[in-house]
XYZ file of C-alpha atoms in Angstrom:
566
model
C 0.980 -32.533 -2.476
C 2.454 -32.989 -5.752
C 5.667 -31.350 -4.485
C 5.583 -33.328 -1.427
C 5.218 -36.274 -3.532
C 8.151 -35.468 -5.607
C 9.999 -34.928 -2.532
C 9.066 -38.266 -1.580
C 10.315 -40.282 -4.752
C 13.207 -38.069 -5.301
C 15.637 -40.557 -3.428
C 14.844 -43.609 -5.454
C 13.371 -43.357 -9.073
C 2.447 -69.938 -7.778
C 0.722 -72.246 -6.771
C -2.531 -72.238 -4.494
C -4.488 -74.790 -2.522
C -8.256 -73.681 -3.440
C -11.540 -74.933 -2.289
C -13.995 -76.057 -4.704
C -16.328 -72.931 -5.517
C -18.946 -71.711 -8.370
C -17.908 -70.666 -11.699
C -16.099 -67.652 -11.957
C -18.085 -64.400 -12.160
C -17.068 -60.920 -13.688
C -16.141 -58.401 -11.346
C -18.692 -56.002 -10.913
C -18.450 -52.646 -9.101
C -20.672 -49.741 -8.486
C -19.012 -46.323 -7.602
C -20.632 -43.687 -5.543
C -18.895 -40.286 -5.196
C -21.932 -38.405 -4.283
C -20.569 -35.781 -1.279
C -19.493 -36.855 1.531
C -18.192 -39.870 -0.194
C -16.640 -38.032 -3.218
C -14.427 -35.975 -0.744
C -11.809 -33.920 -3.006
C -9.320 -33.240 -0.971
C -5.817 -34.026 -1.344
C -6.192 -37.455 0.013
C -3.587 -39.794 1.307
C -5.236 -42.830 3.614
C -8.422 -44.260 4.908
C -9.392 -46.172 7.457
C -12.560 -48.447 7.964
C -13.625 -48.902 11.857
C -16.844 -48.805 13.716
C -16.654 -45.499 16.272
C -19.912 -45.603 17.343
C -20.398 -49.528 17.873
C -23.591 -49.753 15.770
C -22.203 -52.641 13.716
C -21.595 -51.286 10.578
C -18.100 -49.881 9.025
C -17.543 -46.128 9.192
C -14.703 -44.291 7.320
C -12.210 -42.065 8.148
C -10.130 -39.990 5.509
C -6.949 -38.363 5.874
C -6.550 -35.060 3.667
C -3.618 -32.267 2.912
C -6.274 -30.395 4.781
C -9.049 -31.211 6.659
C -9.651 -34.929 7.432
C -13.289 -36.289 7.390
C -15.195 -38.939 9.886
C -18.183 -40.422 7.706
C -20.834 -42.388 9.749
C -22.464 -44.988 8.075
C -26.259 -44.647 8.242
C -27.107 -47.998 6.685
C -28.414 -48.531 3.135
C -25.262 -47.218 1.334
C -26.049 -43.476 3.362
C -23.271 -41.892 4.888
C -22.962 -38.564 6.729
C -20.250 -36.290 7.673
C -19.812 -36.153 11.141
C -16.061 -34.369 11.613
C -15.963 -32.101 14.479
C -12.881 -30.886 16.137
C -10.649 -32.542 16.948
C -11.251 -35.076 14.162
C -11.027 -32.700 11.473
C -7.143 -32.430 11.989
C -5.964 -29.584 9.617
C -2.411 -30.316 9.937
C -1.603 -32.237 6.361
C -2.629 -35.815 7.620
C -0.947 -38.840 6.643
C -2.201 -41.957 7.934
C -4.890 -42.876 10.215
C -5.420 -45.974 12.059
C -8.228 -47.215 14.541
C -7.409 -49.342 17.804
C -8.774 -49.371 21.414
C -5.518 -48.451 23.142
C -7.105 -47.720 26.366
C -9.111 -51.146 26.210
C -12.408 -49.533 27.215
C -14.529 -51.055 24.501
C -14.574 -48.396 21.900
C -11.961 -47.590 19.150
C -9.448 -44.875 19.520
C -7.821 -43.177 16.423
C -4.458 -42.061 15.670
C -3.688 -39.690 13.057
C -0.283 -38.969 11.507
C 0.724 -35.500 10.157
C 3.660 -34.796 7.995
C 4.012 -31.144 8.722
C 2.995 -30.964 12.455
C 2.891 -32.897 15.195
C 0.766 -36.260 15.491
C -2.519 -36.736 17.134
C -4.092 -39.371 19.719
C -7.808 -38.871 19.380
C -9.744 -40.691 22.316
C -13.236 -42.124 21.788
C -15.233 -40.771 24.555
C -18.324 -42.892 23.501
C -21.469 -41.412 22.179
C -19.565 -39.958 19.000
C -17.277 -37.647 21.276
C -13.502 -37.621 20.712
C -10.777 -36.040 23.100
C -7.374 -34.936 21.994
C -5.567 -36.931 24.242
C -1.902 -36.456 22.707
C 0.794 -36.049 25.304
C 4.362 -36.509 25.287
C 6.004 -38.962 22.371
C 2.653 -39.243 20.889
C 2.807 -35.789 19.354
C 5.791 -37.094 17.456
C 6.744 -34.135 14.918
C 7.765 -36.669 12.036
C 7.880 -35.646 9.250
C 5.182 -38.651 9.570
C 4.020 -40.859 6.979
C 2.112 -43.552 8.566
C 1.411 -45.639 11.798
C 0.388 -49.059 12.819
C -1.005 -50.342 16.190
C 0.069 -53.479 17.483
C 0.671 -55.329 20.803
C 4.589 -56.089 20.016
C 5.265 -56.985 23.550
C 1.990 -59.125 23.882
C 1.105 -57.315 27.470
C -2.455 -56.841 26.258
C -2.574 -53.506 25.256
C -1.916 -51.681 22.025
C 1.660 -50.147 21.310
C 2.586 -47.782 17.903
C 5.085 -47.697 15.509
C 5.722 -44.544 13.813
C 6.980 -44.171 10.199
C 9.145 -40.778 9.278
C 10.672 -39.423 6.109
C 14.344 -38.681 6.447
C 14.048 -39.038 10.423
C 14.179 -41.988 12.753
C 11.028 -44.088 13.131
C 9.765 -44.795 16.574
C 8.241 -47.817 18.503
C 5.943 -46.362 21.539
C 5.078 -48.775 24.248
C 1.882 -48.495 25.985
C 2.638 -48.932 29.553
C -1.093 -48.523 31.020
C -2.103 -45.596 28.808
C 0.977 -43.826 29.208
C 3.456 -44.039 26.109
C 7.110 -44.341 26.254
C 10.222 -44.601 23.703
C 11.030 -48.359 23.368
C 12.893 -47.632 19.908
C 16.095 -49.546 19.530
C 18.572 -51.026 16.636
C 16.914 -51.336 13.777
C 13.315 -50.061 14.695
C 14.967 -46.445 14.428
C 15.410 -46.684 10.462
C 15.800 -43.739 8.569
C 15.593 -44.955 5.405
C 13.016 -42.496 4.114
C 9.883 -44.213 5.140
C 6.694 -44.187 3.741
C 4.567 -47.304 5.287
C 4.572 -49.900 7.940
C 2.692 -53.353 8.460
C 2.946 -55.929 11.202
C 2.696 -59.430 10.716
C 3.554 -63.053 12.574
C 5.638 -63.898 9.272
C 7.567 -66.697 10.928
C 4.782 -68.023 12.922
C 6.329 -67.798 16.321
C 3.152 -66.058 17.921
C 4.650 -62.351 17.798
C 4.095 -59.669 15.417
C 7.142 -58.846 12.953
C 7.644 -55.337 11.120
C 8.016 -54.780 7.298
C 8.626 -51.220 6.460
C 8.443 -49.694 3.039
C 10.903 -46.844 2.120
C 12.015 -44.510 -0.824
C 15.044 -46.905 -1.237
C 15.838 -50.651 0.224
C 12.655 -52.089 2.561
C 13.404 -53.569 5.942
C 11.918 -56.627 7.430
C 12.408 -56.651 11.339
C 11.856 -60.104 13.223
C 10.442 -59.653 16.485
C 12.846 -61.689 18.815
C 10.080 -61.691 21.931
C 12.196 -59.869 24.459
C 11.606 -56.307 23.407
C 14.158 -56.206 20.487
C 14.209 -56.642 16.667
C 16.564 -58.298 14.036
C 16.941 -57.188 10.738
C 16.180 -59.846 8.117
C 18.514 -59.502 5.353
C 17.891 -60.659 1.842
C 17.082 -59.397 -1.661
C 14.091 -60.805 -2.024
C 12.384 -59.305 1.162
C 14.492 -56.084 0.901
C 12.915 -54.896 -2.268
C 15.074 -51.886 -3.558
C 12.495 -50.218 -5.348
C 10.640 -47.042 -4.461
C 8.638 -48.359 -1.724
C 4.985 -47.386 -0.979
C 2.475 -49.570 0.624
C 3.080 -53.085 1.468
C 0.578 -55.963 3.029
C 0.610 -59.176 4.289
C -1.502 -61.924 2.850
C -1.487 -65.753 2.582
C -2.242 -65.621 -1.154
C -1.228 -69.443 -1.534
C -3.087 -70.514 1.592
C -0.056 -72.726 2.983
C -0.240 -71.234 6.314
C 2.360 -68.525 6.434
C 1.950 -64.472 5.722
C 3.268 -63.517 2.068
C 3.885 -60.032 0.924
C 2.920 -57.771 -1.656
C 5.100 -54.680 -2.118
C 3.871 -51.590 -4.239
C 6.457 -49.385 -5.933
C 6.417 -45.891 -7.555
C 7.820 -45.946 -10.849
C 9.516 -49.262 -10.746
C 7.842 -53.131 -10.765
C 5.737 -54.272 -7.827
C 6.684 -57.391 -6.089
C 4.754 -60.334 -4.798
C 7.134 -62.099 -2.319
C 6.256 -65.719 -1.329
C 7.359 -67.029 2.241
C 8.978 -70.026 2.005
C 9.416 -70.583 5.648
C 12.732 -70.293 8.218
C 13.041 -66.541 7.062
C 13.405 -67.510 3.431
C 11.537 -65.549 0.527
C 11.149 -65.992 -3.270
C 9.948 -62.976 -5.579
C 7.172 -64.966 -7.879
C 6.140 -61.810 -9.358
C 4.614 -62.450 -13.090
C 2.245 -61.039 -15.269
C 0.289 -58.331 -14.396
C 1.647 -58.573 -10.463
C 4.815 -56.885 -11.862
C 2.862 -53.590 -12.566
C 5.030 -50.877 -13.477
C 3.084 -47.686 -12.835
C 3.188 -45.561 -10.087
C 1.600 -47.877 -7.674
C 1.017 -46.480 -4.152
C -1.703 -48.741 -2.218
C -2.195 -52.140 -1.865
C -5.020 -54.325 -0.259
C -5.492 -57.975 -0.018
C -9.345 -59.164 0.079
C -11.691 -61.958 -1.288
C -13.619 -60.081 -3.471
C -15.401 -63.079 -5.105
C -15.780 -65.287 -1.995
C -14.057 -68.381 -3.900
C -11.414 -68.753 -0.939
C -8.221 -67.164 -1.996
C -7.140 -63.519 -1.526
C -7.161 -61.134 -4.192
C -5.133 -57.816 -4.609
C -6.326 -54.236 -5.188
C -3.306 -51.916 -6.384
C -3.819 -48.163 -6.730
C -1.713 -46.017 -8.878
C -0.771 -42.396 -9.011
C -2.198 -40.525 -12.394
C -2.743 -44.159 -13.881
C -5.548 -46.577 -13.697
C -5.795 -48.845 -10.669
C -5.999 -52.761 -10.914
C -8.000 -55.582 -9.752
C -5.804 -58.700 -9.572
C -8.232 -61.801 -9.161
C -6.338 -64.763 -7.757
C -7.021 -67.801 -9.863
C -5.100 -70.708 -8.050
C -1.943 -70.790 -10.096
C -1.397 -67.112 -10.935
C -3.190 -63.508 -11.234
C -5.435 -62.265 -13.697
C -6.389 -58.638 -14.564
C -10.075 -58.250 -14.187
C -10.126 -54.442 -13.914
C -13.119 -52.669 -15.270
C -14.732 -49.632 -14.724
C -14.957 -48.141 -12.063
C -12.452 -50.083 -10.656
C -9.823 -48.598 -13.108
C -10.611 -45.299 -11.539
C -7.766 -42.902 -13.731
C -7.708 -40.253 -10.650
C -4.300 -40.227 -8.630
C -4.784 -42.980 -6.421
C -3.361 -43.406 -3.079
C -5.386 -45.204 0.003
C -7.403 -47.980 -0.605
C -9.091 -50.211 1.830
C -11.708 -53.136 2.369
C -14.905 -53.531 4.101
C -18.275 -54.986 3.981
C -19.799 -51.700 4.270
C -23.562 -52.672 3.658
C -23.385 -56.077 5.280
C -24.146 -58.305 2.394
C -21.670 -60.988 2.439
C -18.931 -59.302 0.019
C -16.147 -56.988 0.267
C -16.468 -53.268 -0.764
C -13.567 -50.738 -1.393
C -12.788 -47.327 -0.389
C -10.534 -45.656 -2.757
C -8.809 -42.174 -2.238
C -7.187 -39.996 -4.761
C -5.302 -36.925 -4.644
C -7.027 -33.849 -5.821
C -9.836 -35.520 -7.275
C -13.057 -37.373 -6.128
C -12.708 -40.352 -3.804
C -14.784 -43.327 -4.277
C -16.849 -45.662 -2.384
C -16.750 -49.140 -4.645
C -19.766 -51.443 -3.873
C -19.447 -54.859 -4.994
C -22.010 -56.302 -6.937
C -20.132 -59.203 -8.222
C -22.657 -62.485 -8.109
C -20.440 -65.639 -7.393
C -22.705 -67.415 -5.740
C -20.087 -68.210 -2.963
C -20.540 -68.037 0.495
C -18.778 -66.300 3.211
C -18.114 -65.817 7.080
C -17.471 -62.583 8.761
C -15.769 -62.500 12.371
C -15.838 -59.470 14.893
C -13.218 -60.532 17.283
C -12.851 -58.866 20.494
C -10.308 -59.264 23.150
C -10.810 -59.975 26.816
C -7.322 -60.533 27.932
C -5.635 -59.487 24.857
C -6.048 -55.920 23.243
C -9.969 -55.075 22.955
C -9.579 -54.453 19.484
C -7.951 -57.994 18.846
C -5.227 -56.537 16.653
C -2.718 -59.335 16.035
C -5.438 -62.011 16.513
C -4.705 -64.874 13.705
C -7.640 -66.940 12.907
C -7.672 -70.158 10.818
C -10.666 -71.054 9.129
C -10.794 -74.868 7.789
C -13.407 -76.096 5.090
C -12.737 -79.804 3.960
C -9.087 -80.249 3.014
C -8.570 -76.358 2.598
C -7.632 -73.934 5.392
C -7.396 -70.079 5.088
C -5.626 -67.966 7.995
C -5.992 -63.881 8.778
C -4.604 -61.845 11.102
C -6.492 -58.477 12.268
C -4.210 -55.462 11.194
C -3.671 -52.068 13.056
C -2.630 -50.613 9.585
C -1.815 -51.790 6.089
C -0.987 -50.901 2.315
C -0.431 -47.432 2.022
C -1.492 -45.016 4.880
C -4.807 -47.090 5.386
C -6.549 -49.648 7.571
C -8.914 -52.587 6.490
C -11.998 -53.179 8.752
C -11.069 -54.840 11.767
C -13.663 -57.636 10.862
C -12.166 -60.453 9.245
C -13.883 -61.370 5.912
C -13.428 -65.239 4.647
C -14.593 -66.446 1.253
C -15.659 -70.117 1.690
C -16.253 -70.869 -1.954
C -18.634 -73.382 -2.249
C -18.612 -74.878 1.560
C -21.831 -74.137 3.399
C -20.284 -74.473 6.656
C -16.834 -74.070 8.398
C -15.584 -77.336 10.179
C -13.868 -75.221 12.231
C -12.642 -71.867 13.238
C -9.369 -71.588 15.217
C -8.727 -68.072 16.887
C -5.525 -67.863 18.111
C -5.256 -64.424 20.577
C -2.012 -62.461 21.091
C -2.644 -63.799 25.046
C -1.343 -66.677 23.820
C -4.776 -68.442 24.053
C -6.264 -70.629 21.061
C -9.742 -71.116 20.727
C -11.713 -73.589 18.446
C -15.286 -73.286 17.045
C -16.801 -76.107 15.152
C -19.558 -76.550 12.699
C -20.099 -72.869 11.878
C -22.729 -72.182 9.520
C -21.924 -69.549 6.464
C -23.030 -66.595 5.377
C -23.385 -64.626 8.935
C -21.414 -62.386 10.630
C -20.196 -63.960 13.918
C -18.951 -62.080 17.059
C -16.366 -64.070 19.316
C -14.992 -62.942 22.295
C -11.709 -64.119 24.020
C -12.399 -66.846 26.598
C -16.079 -66.920 25.448
C -16.081 -70.983 24.700
C -17.512 -72.615 28.114
C -16.455 -76.221 27.772
C -18.034 -79.489 28.685
C -16.741 -82.853 29.515
C -18.700 -86.014 29.584
C -22.179 -85.211 29.683
C -23.428 -88.754 30.694
C -26.140 -88.882 33.570
C -25.899 -89.335 36.309
C -22.276 -87.351 36.564
C -20.158 -87.137 39.398
C -21.224 -85.288 42.555
C -22.050 -81.527 42.913
C -17.997 -80.193 43.448
C -16.071 -77.486 42.528
C -11.826 -77.999 41.610
C -9.200 -75.264 42.337
C -8.607 -72.882 39.987
C -6.177 -73.284 37.304
C -3.422 -71.404 37.544
C -3.842 -70.436 41.093
C -2.030 -67.713 41.682
C -2.980 -66.130 38.215
C -1.321 -63.087 36.672
C -3.824 -63.055 33.631
C -6.681 -65.708 33.063
C -8.168 -68.295 34.942
C -10.410 -71.659 34.748
C -13.209 -72.606 36.923
C -14.147 -76.160 36.784
C -17.299 -77.508 38.451
C -19.448 -80.966 38.185
C -23.165 -81.519 38.453
C -24.653 -84.822 38.766
C -27.481 -84.259 36.660
C -28.751 -81.290 34.235
C -29.448 -78.210 36.123
C -29.505 -74.528 36.258
C -26.060 -73.324 37.175
C -24.388 -69.693 37.992
C -21.023 -68.954 38.440
C -19.209 -65.652 39.528
C -16.262 -64.043 41.112
C -16.246 -61.698 44.526
C -14.046 -59.521 46.023
C -12.995 -60.283 49.893
C -15.259 -57.724 50.827
C -18.146 -59.760 49.191
C -19.173 -57.582 46.430
C -19.755 -59.189 43.167
C -17.286 -58.459 40.471
C -18.235 -60.389 37.155
C -20.958 -63.013 36.366
C -19.788 -65.842 34.374
C -22.267 -67.970 34.014
C -26.025 -68.254 34.311
C -27.903 -71.086 32.622
C -28.862 -74.391 32.133
C -26.032 -77.050 32.032
C -25.717 -80.775 31.122
C -24.514 -83.342 33.957
C -20.752 -83.408 34.023
C -17.660 -81.432 34.356
C -17.841 -77.681 33.052
C -15.012 -75.237 32.594
C -15.420 -71.285 32.806
C -12.996 -68.946 32.251
C -12.546 -65.850 33.318
C -10.445 -62.985 31.728
C -9.518 -60.653 35.183
C -12.230 -58.270 34.510
C -15.055 -56.972 35.992
C -18.542 -56.680 34.548
C -17.800 -53.242 32.534
C -14.817 -55.148 31.197
C -12.382 -53.416 33.260
C -9.116 -55.202 34.392
C -9.084 -55.897 37.995
C -6.432 -55.009 40.477
C -4.216 -58.007 42.312
C -5.482 -59.368 45.203
C -7.954 -62.074 46.544
C -10.972 -63.063 45.031
C -13.527 -65.839 45.384
C -14.965 -67.914 42.695
C -18.589 -69.004 43.791
C -20.976 -71.976 41.541
C -24.263 -72.505 42.449
C -26.652 -75.316 41.468
C -29.168 -77.527 42.746
C -29.864 -75.353 45.959
C -26.173 -75.517 46.872
C -22.914 -73.894 46.506
C -19.279 -74.271 46.137
C -16.550 -71.902 46.418
C -12.487 -71.325 45.533
C -10.189 -68.886 46.445
C -8.217 -67.127 43.815
C -5.188 -65.186 43.896
C -4.456 -62.374 41.313
C -0.981 -61.497 41.048
C 1.067 -58.434 38.418
């Protein structure tokens, strides 16, 4: 591992709008290093993901040797449930969870340095199958991979980062991956990591690559091509390791923090219009051998803090104070091991972010957050129905008072790692979110209002059933034509009832078979809108053809024909 790290590095040796919050509390974390959490393999990265669908976050660890899957059994207990092919003994790099086949459970992509990468399909009930075929078995030498729906076609694609040979973009065409690499995507700059984020707020994800040399920002042009965004600030020339997008100043766009090995780290502020400014000051410019970086609001005060891992030097927790960052590192956060990957997740469901830390040849650690800030929080589990099921690339804007905060669901970030797909928002002193605005990769934007704090909420795409009017008596019982019709993605069905009633709405195929039930419950007088995500009752996308939408209420029924196209 040490020789490999030398090879990697041989080529290159603020103002914040914050919500009112309770008084600052000291960062208090408790370390758990008992096996299997304290794995002593030559560690690289960590990926949090709920592989078994039981509602808590499990851990996958990559090593220079057998990898590990640790199942979260609740109450702080984890069990090693690693079995082939999850053990992956081929010198792992990064790993990332993403539901590539949209079947409702997260699959795992594992990168290897000296062997072919692997796609491990989650078959449910804890089983995984090696589904590696063709380009998915890229032989690298691999460093990192990140899931993304770059072409917004509702399934997850993969970007692979290689060391000294061209990187690759693999496009998912219905479960078959094809090489979509072109132009600057085939970067050969001794790559270490990649992270996706919509930095220019145009609705599609852009790509940042860290290299042992100048980094690269590639803007998504929306037509399958990418353009390099050149500039001294954004193309930091240090020995780049990990990088992560995060809106540190709550101004509505994504900023970037870059970890460098042996040279100063950089905080790069997004000024809009592809303009960036380095605003590194104080502890942000850490000169250690930095590797991993992860944004997370550990104290729930409403702004993003930073955790930085260092190799053979103390790690650091940097608290965002609204005008700068303060080093609040205290044991066990400093962990003097050979730090590599790190990622945040609320593993125990108590409303604050915990941290898993990976070390090279020393004990890893789960750092439980015991900070008592008294601040409020909101966790959001997102589930795509038209968009990819993992909701990767979805942006959420949470508004409290005059403050708003944005985050995106990430398919891989930092150094060979992945934070939980669950988004965690600190709300400071606010006891509810005035609005939660969800912008899905499909283009649909949904707004949920007056959401109480201190809860974990699951939001499904197109889950909002809107009501127009509501005064009694309402219009006669009727059903409007679907919108749009024909449709290639989602459709809306509108119906009206003259008074409060129980209503049912469903979709049938032309043979009269029920495909999906969309509504079954009490509704008020007036017009109502029900949305259909073109999926059947199992969540499987239905084929093109003619379908019949039906509404039943007050002992009557109304129908409309809908044509689905590719």
